[in-house]
Each structure stands twice: as C-alpha cells, then as structure tokens.
PDB file of C-alpha atoms in Angstrom:
ATOM      1  CA  MET C  78      -0.090   0.022  -0.056  1.00  0.00           C
ATOM      2  CA  GLU C  79       1.436   3.316  -1.110  1.00  0.00           C
ATOM      3  CA  MET C  80       0.320   6.563   0.655  1.00  0.00           C
ATOM      4  CA  GLU C  81       0.521   9.730  -1.223  1.00  0.00           C
ATOM      5  CA  TYR C  82       2.311  12.757   0.260  1.00  0.00           C
ATOM      6  CA  GLU C  83      -1.009  14.669   0.772  1.00  0.00           C
ATOM      7  CA  ALA C  84      -2.538  11.730   2.847  1.00  0.00           C
ATOM      8  CA  VAL C  85       0.587  11.529   5.030  1.00  0.00           C
ATOM      9  CA  ARG C  86       0.538  15.175   5.482  1.00  0.00           C
ATOM     10  CA  ALA C  87      -3.169  15.386   6.395  1.00  0.00           C
ATOM     11  CA  ILE C  88      -2.811  12.410   8.872  1.00  0.00           C
ATOM     12  CA  SER C  89       0.369  13.922  10.425  1.00  0.00           C
ATOM     13  CA  GLY C  90      -1.476  17.334  10.792  1.00  0.00           C
ATOM     14  CA  THR C  91      -4.460  15.779  12.443  1.00  0.00           C
ATOM     15  CA  LEU C  92      -2.438  13.634  14.865  1.00  0.00           C
ATOM     16  CA  GLY C  93      -0.290  16.750  15.685  1.00  0.00           C
ATOM     17  CA  LEU C  94      -3.257  18.704  16.438  1.00  0.00           C
ATOM     18  CA  LEU C  95      -4.920  16.068  18.597  1.00  0.00           C
ATOM     19  CA  ILE C  96      -1.690  15.703  20.607  1.00  0.00           C
ATOM     20  CA  PHE C  97      -1.367  19.563  21.015  1.00  0.00           C
ATOM     21  CA  VAL C  98      -5.051  19.801  22.210  1.00  0.00           C
ATOM     22  CA  GLY C  99      -4.576  16.944  24.562  1.00  0.00           C
ATOM     23  CA  LEU C 100      -1.467  18.544  26.047  1.00  0.00           C
ATOM     24  CA  PHE C 101      -3.212  21.900  26.352  1.00  0.00           C
ATOM     25  CA  VAL C 102      -6.135  20.407  28.119  1.00  0.00           C
ATOM     26  CA  GLY C 103      -3.879  18.562  30.507  1.00  0.00           C
ATOM     27  CA  VAL C 104      -1.948  21.620  31.435  1.00  0.00           C
ATOM     28  CA  LEU C 105      -5.254  23.545  31.844  1.00  0.00           C
ATOM     29  CA  VAL C 106      -6.691  20.886  34.185  1.00  0.00           C
ATOM     30  CA  TYR C 107      -3.452  20.839  36.236  1.00  0.00           C
ATOM     31  CA  ALA C 108      -3.333  24.626  36.435  1.00  0.00           C
ATOM     32  CA  LEU C 109      -7.048  24.845  37.550  1.00  0.00           C
ATOM     33  CA  TRP C 110      -7.103  21.780  39.764  1.00  0.00           C
ATOM     34  CA  PRO C 111      -8.086  23.198  43.368  1.00  0.00           C
ATOM     35  CA  LYS C 112      -5.358  21.222  45.019  1.00  0.00           C
ATOM     36  CA  ASN C 113      -2.683  23.113  43.144  1.00  0.00           C
ATOM     37  CA  ARG C 114      -4.065  26.619  43.967  1.00  0.00           C
ATOM     38  CA  SER C 115      -1.758  27.073  47.014  1.00  0.00           C
ATOM     39  CA  LYS C 116       1.303  26.367  44.762  1.00  0.00           C
ATOM     40  CA  PHE C 117       0.298  28.907  42.192  1.00  0.00           C
ATOM     41  CA  ASP C 118      -0.636  31.574  44.887  1.00  0.00           C
ATOM     42  CA  HIS C 119       2.770  31.137  46.445  1.00  0.00           C
ATOM     43  CA  ALA C 120       4.512  31.531  43.048  1.00  0.00           C
ATOM     44  CA  ALA C 121       2.492  34.411  42.152  1.00  0.00           C
ATOM     45  CA  ASN C 122       3.561  36.319  45.194  1.00  0.00           C
ATOM     46  CA  ILE C 123       7.338  35.570  44.906  1.00  0.00           C
ATOM     47  CA  PRO C 124       8.065  38.918  43.179  1.00  0.00           C
ATOM     48  CA  LEU C 125       6.310  40.720  45.821  1.00  0.00           C
ATOM     49  CA  ASN C 126       8.209  39.371  48.790  1.00  0.00           C
ATOM     50  CA  ASP C 127      10.735  41.812  50.065  1.00  0.00           C
ATOM     51  CA  ASP C 128      12.991  39.432  51.919  1.00  0.00           C
ATOM     52  CA  THR C 129      16.244  40.087  50.125  1.00  0.00           C
ATOM     53  CA  ASP C 130      19.119  39.500  52.393  1.00  0.00           C
ATOM     54  CA  ASP C 131      22.520  41.175  51.842  1.00  0.00           C
ATOM     55  CA  THR C 132      24.372  38.092  52.822  1.00  0.00           C
ATOM     56  CA  LYS C 133      22.724  36.021  50.310  1.00  0.00           C
ATOM     57  CA  LEU C 134      23.524  38.608  47.668  1.00  0.00           C
ATOM     58  CA  SER C 135      27.172  39.003  48.811  1.00  0.00           C
ATOM     59  CA  ARG C 136      27.683  35.063  48.602  1.00  0.00           C
ATOM     60  CA  GLY C 137      26.293  35.185  45.030  1.00  0.00           C
ATOM     61  CA  GLY C 138      23.560  32.743  45.979  1.00  0.00           C
ATOM     62  CA  CYS C 139      19.895  33.406  45.759  1.00  0.00           C
ATOM     63  CA  CYS C 140      18.334  30.451  47.594  1.00  0.00           C
ATOM     64  CA  GLY C 141      20.475  29.211  50.361  1.00  0.00           C
TER      65      GLY C 141
END
C-alpha cells in the first residue's frame, strides 16, 4: 500500500493537532485543579516578597 504525500501530511497534521489539544487540556486541568491553588498563589507572590538578604547577595547565591 502506497500512501501519497498529501494523505501522510493530512494524517500527520491531524495527529499533531490532537496531541497539542490533549497537552493543552492536560496543562489547563493541572493549572485549575483546586489542590494546586496554593502552589500557584505562592509562586504568584514571589516577586512581591521583600525578603532580600545582603548576605545572600554577597555570597552570590539566591536561595540558600
């Protein structure tokens, strides 16, 4: 069985679209899942925290 280029292109495009939509829905469900709300709230407030420490900056580290 010999497939033409157009048939392979159409199947590939359809499969790619389905994979993309599936991944998008998966990420959307993960982001909106109520259990993950506290993680995202914490991450959203990181830039607003004013807890810079001069010793951390002088050592060249940011997180330890």
